[in-house]
Structures are given as structure tokens and as C-alpha cells.
């Protein structure tokens, strides 16, 4: 029976942000890539990514296109010769180089009726709040960082969906990941 690989994937530069992901040994790096993109709010339609064993770009397993193609896409998880405790890396977007630490925590038996790959746990969110709502005495979780205002003011300008639409409609903004 196919084994299930349990990985912890964490952003290298924001280690508090992690997801625990289960994937079967006969699934492909393209499947793993897709789930990581989804779990970390990366684009699923743009930018290349790659898993690697050493220090990127050394030891790479081959690039993966967002459409599931690429030289590394078809490699199976059980072909990477990983044992429990082994670490590898994942880079999303060769331009911005968003690096992730990927640790194989354990290898377990599959559960009946479960679809893999899947996210089974994630960090506890440390929410931040919309500054415009706060000024009005309301506590609303911020969903966006306005990049334009942040650069202009030299601090992070955090906003909820409504406030972004009302006052920063034409500004370039990034979604905040918790
Ligand atoms: Zn608001
Ligand atoms: Zn703005």
C-alpha cells in the first residue's frame, strides 16, 4: 500500500507561518506544488517553482510550471529518497525567490476515504487589524496591505476588504497571509 508523507512547510523568512501537508508516495511534485501554492496564497496561474535538496538553485529537482508541466513536475514523492527528518527546500517565483523550508516529519499509513494531498494543520493565526476601522473604534481583521501607501508612509498600512475598496481602490495591494 502507498505510504503517506507528512511534511511541514514553513516560509523561510516568516517561520511562524507554516502548513502541515500530507501527500502520498505515488503523487507528483506538481501535486505538492499546487497545494503549497494554494495553502500559502501564491498564484496558481503564474510563476515557476522548484523543490531542491541543497541551496537553490543547486540540487534542484526541476522546475514546475503553474499548469503542472515542467522538468520537475512528474517526479514522484517516493522517488526523492527521503527519510523521516530529512529537509528540502521549495522556491516559488524565480524572480522574487520566496523560499520555504520543507521537512519530512514522518511517513504513515494512508487513511481510508481521504483524498490526498491535503493540509492537516497550520500555524495559529496572529491577526492584525485594519487601521482605518481602528480609528473609528472598530476591530476588524486586516486582509490587505496597501503596498503603495506603505511605501509612501514608510510603515505597513493594513486594511480590511471594505476599507481597501473605499479608499485605496486603485492602489496596488497584497493579501495578508495568516
Ligand atoms: Zn477597515
Ligand atoms: Zn493605499
Short mmCIF file of C-alpha atoms and ligand atoms in Angstrom, two decimals:
data_model
loop_
_atom_site.label_atom_id
_atom_site.label_comp_id
_atom_site.label_asym_id
_atom_site.label_seq_id
_atom_site.Cartn_x
_atom_site.Cartn_y
_atom_site.Cartn_z
CA UNK A 1 0.00 0.00 0.00
CA UNK A 2 1.18 3.52 -0.79
CA UNK A 3 2.63 5.37 2.18
CA UNK A 4 1.68 8.91 3.14
CA UNK A 5 4.42 11.51 3.60
CA UNK A 6 3.77 14.15 6.26
CA UNK A 7 5.62 17.39 5.53
CA UNK A 8 5.87 20.64 7.44
CA UNK A 9 6.23 23.53 5.02
CA UNK A 10 7.24 26.90 6.51
CA UNK A 11 8.12 30.23 4.95
CA UNK A 12 11.87 30.67 5.39
CA UNK A 13 11.63 34.34 6.30
CA UNK A 14 8.43 34.12 8.35
CA UNK A 15 8.87 30.84 10.18
CA UNK A 16 5.72 31.37 12.20
CA UNK A 17 3.76 30.74 9.02
CA UNK A 18 3.55 27.03 8.31
CA UNK A 19 1.25 24.33 6.99
CA UNK A 20 1.41 20.58 7.65
CA UNK A 21 0.72 18.69 4.44
CA UNK A 22 0.09 15.01 3.73
CA UNK A 23 0.82 13.60 0.29
CA UNK A 24 1.03 10.03 -0.99
CA UNK A 25 4.27 8.50 -2.20
CA UNK A 26 2.93 7.92 -5.69
CA UNK A 27 1.79 11.53 -6.10
CA UNK A 28 3.89 14.03 -8.03
CA UNK A 29 5.82 17.14 -7.18
CA UNK A 30 3.29 19.00 -9.32
CA UNK A 31 0.54 17.92 -6.87
CA UNK A 32 2.63 19.06 -3.91
CA UNK A 33 3.40 22.33 -5.68
CA UNK A 34 -0.25 23.02 -6.36
CA UNK A 35 -1.23 22.51 -2.73
CA UNK A 36 1.60 24.71 -1.42
CA UNK A 37 0.59 27.48 -3.80
CA UNK A 38 -2.97 27.22 -2.60
CA UNK A 39 -2.07 26.99 1.10
CA UNK A 40 0.27 29.99 1.02
CA UNK A 41 -1.84 32.19 -1.26
CA UNK A 42 0.67 32.08 -4.11
CA UNK A 43 -0.56 32.38 -7.68
CA UNK A 44 -1.74 29.12 -9.19
CA UNK A 45 -1.57 30.57 -12.71
CA UNK A 46 1.77 32.37 -12.82
CA UNK A 47 5.46 31.90 -11.91
CA UNK A 48 7.70 28.85 -11.85
CA UNK A 49 8.59 26.91 -8.73
CA UNK A 50 11.06 24.19 -7.80
CA UNK A 51 11.83 21.78 -4.98
CA UNK A 52 15.51 21.41 -4.17
CA UNK A 53 17.79 19.40 -1.92
CA UNK A 54 20.68 21.80 -1.24
CA UNK A 55 20.78 25.52 -1.66
CA UNK A 56 18.69 26.76 -4.53
CA UNK A 57 19.44 26.70 -7.45
CA UNK A 58 21.79 23.84 -6.57
CA UNK A 59 20.30 20.41 -6.09
CA UNK A 60 17.02 21.30 -7.76
CA UNK A 61 14.56 18.58 -8.74
CA UNK A 62 13.49 20.53 -11.85
CA UNK A 63 11.17 23.43 -12.47
CA UNK A 64 7.39 23.22 -12.23
CA UNK A 65 5.03 25.34 -14.32
CA UNK A 66 1.80 26.57 -12.78
CA UNK A 67 -0.08 24.44 -15.31
CA UNK A 68 1.54 21.31 -13.90
CA UNK A 69 4.23 20.88 -16.58
CA UNK A 70 7.99 21.35 -16.35
CA UNK A 71 11.01 19.10 -15.88
CA UNK A 72 10.35 18.52 -12.17
CA UNK A 73 6.58 18.15 -12.31
CA UNK A 74 6.30 14.41 -12.88
CA UNK A 75 8.74 13.28 -10.21
CA UNK A 76 7.05 11.13 -7.57
CA UNK A 77 7.40 11.87 -3.87
CA UNK A 78 8.74 8.36 -3.22
CA UNK A 79 11.43 8.89 -5.88
CA UNK A 80 13.14 11.62 -3.86
CA UNK A 81 14.70 9.07 -1.45
CA UNK A 82 13.69 10.99 1.64
CA UNK A 83 13.66 9.56 5.17
CA UNK A 84 11.92 10.91 8.24
CA UNK A 85 13.61 14.09 9.44
CA UNK A 86 15.05 14.99 6.03
CA UNK A 87 14.83 18.58 4.89
CA UNK A 88 14.50 20.10 1.47
CA UNK A 89 13.51 23.47 0.11
CA UNK A 90 10.86 24.92 -2.15
CA UNK A 91 11.15 28.14 -4.09
CA UNK A 92 8.14 29.89 -5.55
CA UNK A 93 8.75 32.54 -8.21
CA UNK A 94 12.32 32.55 -9.52
CA UNK A 95 12.25 36.37 -9.57
CA UNK A 96 11.10 37.12 -6.01
CA UNK A 97 12.61 33.85 -4.70
CA UNK A 98 10.12 33.13 -1.94
CA UNK A 99 11.84 30.30 -0.06
CA UNK A 100 10.16 27.62 2.06
CA UNK A 101 11.67 25.05 4.39
CA UNK A 102 10.18 21.61 3.78
CA UNK A 103 10.71 18.94 6.44
CA UNK A 104 9.58 15.35 6.16
CA UNK A 105 8.23 14.76 9.68
CA UNK A 106 7.08 11.19 9.25
CA UNK A 107 5.81 8.51 6.92
CA UNK A 108 2.46 6.96 7.85
CA UNK A 109 -0.23 4.64 6.54
CA UNK A 110 -2.99 6.16 4.43
CA UNK A 111 -6.43 6.66 5.94
CA UNK A 112 -9.45 5.21 4.20
CA UNK A 113 -11.64 7.62 2.27
CA UNK A 114 -9.19 10.52 2.48
CA UNK A 115 -8.17 12.49 -0.57
CA UNK A 116 -4.51 13.38 -0.77
CA UNK A 117 -2.71 15.71 -0.82
CA UNK A 118 -4.29 17.72 1.96
CA UNK A 119 -3.45 20.28 4.62
CA UNK A 120 -3.95 18.79 8.09
CA UNK A 121 -2.71 21.63 10.31
CA UNK A 122 -1.48 25.19 10.19
CA UNK A 123 0.00 27.81 12.48
CA UNK A 124 -2.29 29.65 14.82
CA UNK A 125 -3.02 32.96 13.15
CA UNK A 126 -1.70 36.11 14.77
CA UNK A 127 -4.22 38.54 13.43
CA UNK A 128 -3.50 42.17 12.64
CA UNK A 129 -6.17 44.79 12.35
CA UNK A 130 -7.44 47.37 9.89
CA UNK A 131 -6.05 50.77 10.83
CA UNK A 132 -8.95 52.73 9.36
CA UNK A 133 -11.52 50.72 11.31
CA UNK A 134 -9.37 51.08 14.42
CA UNK A 135 -9.51 54.86 14.08
CA UNK A 136 -13.28 54.52 14.17
CA UNK A 137 -13.13 52.33 17.25
CA UNK A 138 -13.83 49.08 15.42
CA UNK A 139 -11.68 45.97 15.46
CA UNK A 140 -11.67 44.36 12.02
CA UNK A 141 -9.10 41.82 10.87
CA UNK A 142 -6.90 43.26 8.13
CA UNK A 143 -6.98 41.30 4.91
CA UNK A 144 -4.79 43.56 2.80
CA UNK A 145 -1.58 45.54 2.96
CA UNK A 146 -1.61 48.59 0.67
CA UNK A 147 1.83 48.45 -0.92
CA UNK A 148 1.64 51.96 -2.35
CA UNK A 149 0.66 53.66 0.92
CA UNK A 150 3.10 51.52 2.91
CA UNK A 151 5.99 52.61 0.70
CA UNK A 152 4.89 56.22 0.80
CA UNK A 153 4.49 56.32 4.58
CA UNK A 154 7.40 54.04 5.48
CA UNK A 155 5.21 51.74 7.60
CA UNK A 156 2.75 48.95 6.97
CA UNK A 157 -0.70 50.19 6.05
CA UNK A 158 -3.12 47.36 6.86
CA UNK A 159 -6.74 47.34 5.79
CA UNK A 160 -9.89 45.27 5.73
CA UNK A 161 -11.61 44.47 2.45
CA UNK A 162 -14.16 47.29 2.75
CA UNK A 163 -11.64 49.97 3.64
CA UNK A 164 -9.35 48.89 0.82
CA UNK A 165 -12.21 49.25 -1.63
CA UNK A 166 -13.36 52.58 -0.24
CA UNK A 167 -10.08 54.46 -0.02
CA UNK A 168 -7.38 52.52 -1.83
CA UNK A 169 -9.30 51.20 -4.79
CA UNK A 170 -6.66 51.96 -7.43
CA UNK A 171 -3.68 51.15 -5.22
CA UNK A 172 -1.51 48.13 -5.58
CA UNK A 173 -2.19 45.86 -2.58
CA UNK A 174 -1.17 42.40 -1.37
CA UNK A 175 -3.34 39.93 0.50
CA UNK A 176 -2.11 39.21 4.04
CA UNK A 177 -1.41 35.58 4.84
CA UNK A 178 -2.09 34.34 8.39
ZN1 LIG B 1 -11.48 48.61 7.79
ZN1 LIG B 2 -3.34 52.86 -0.34
#
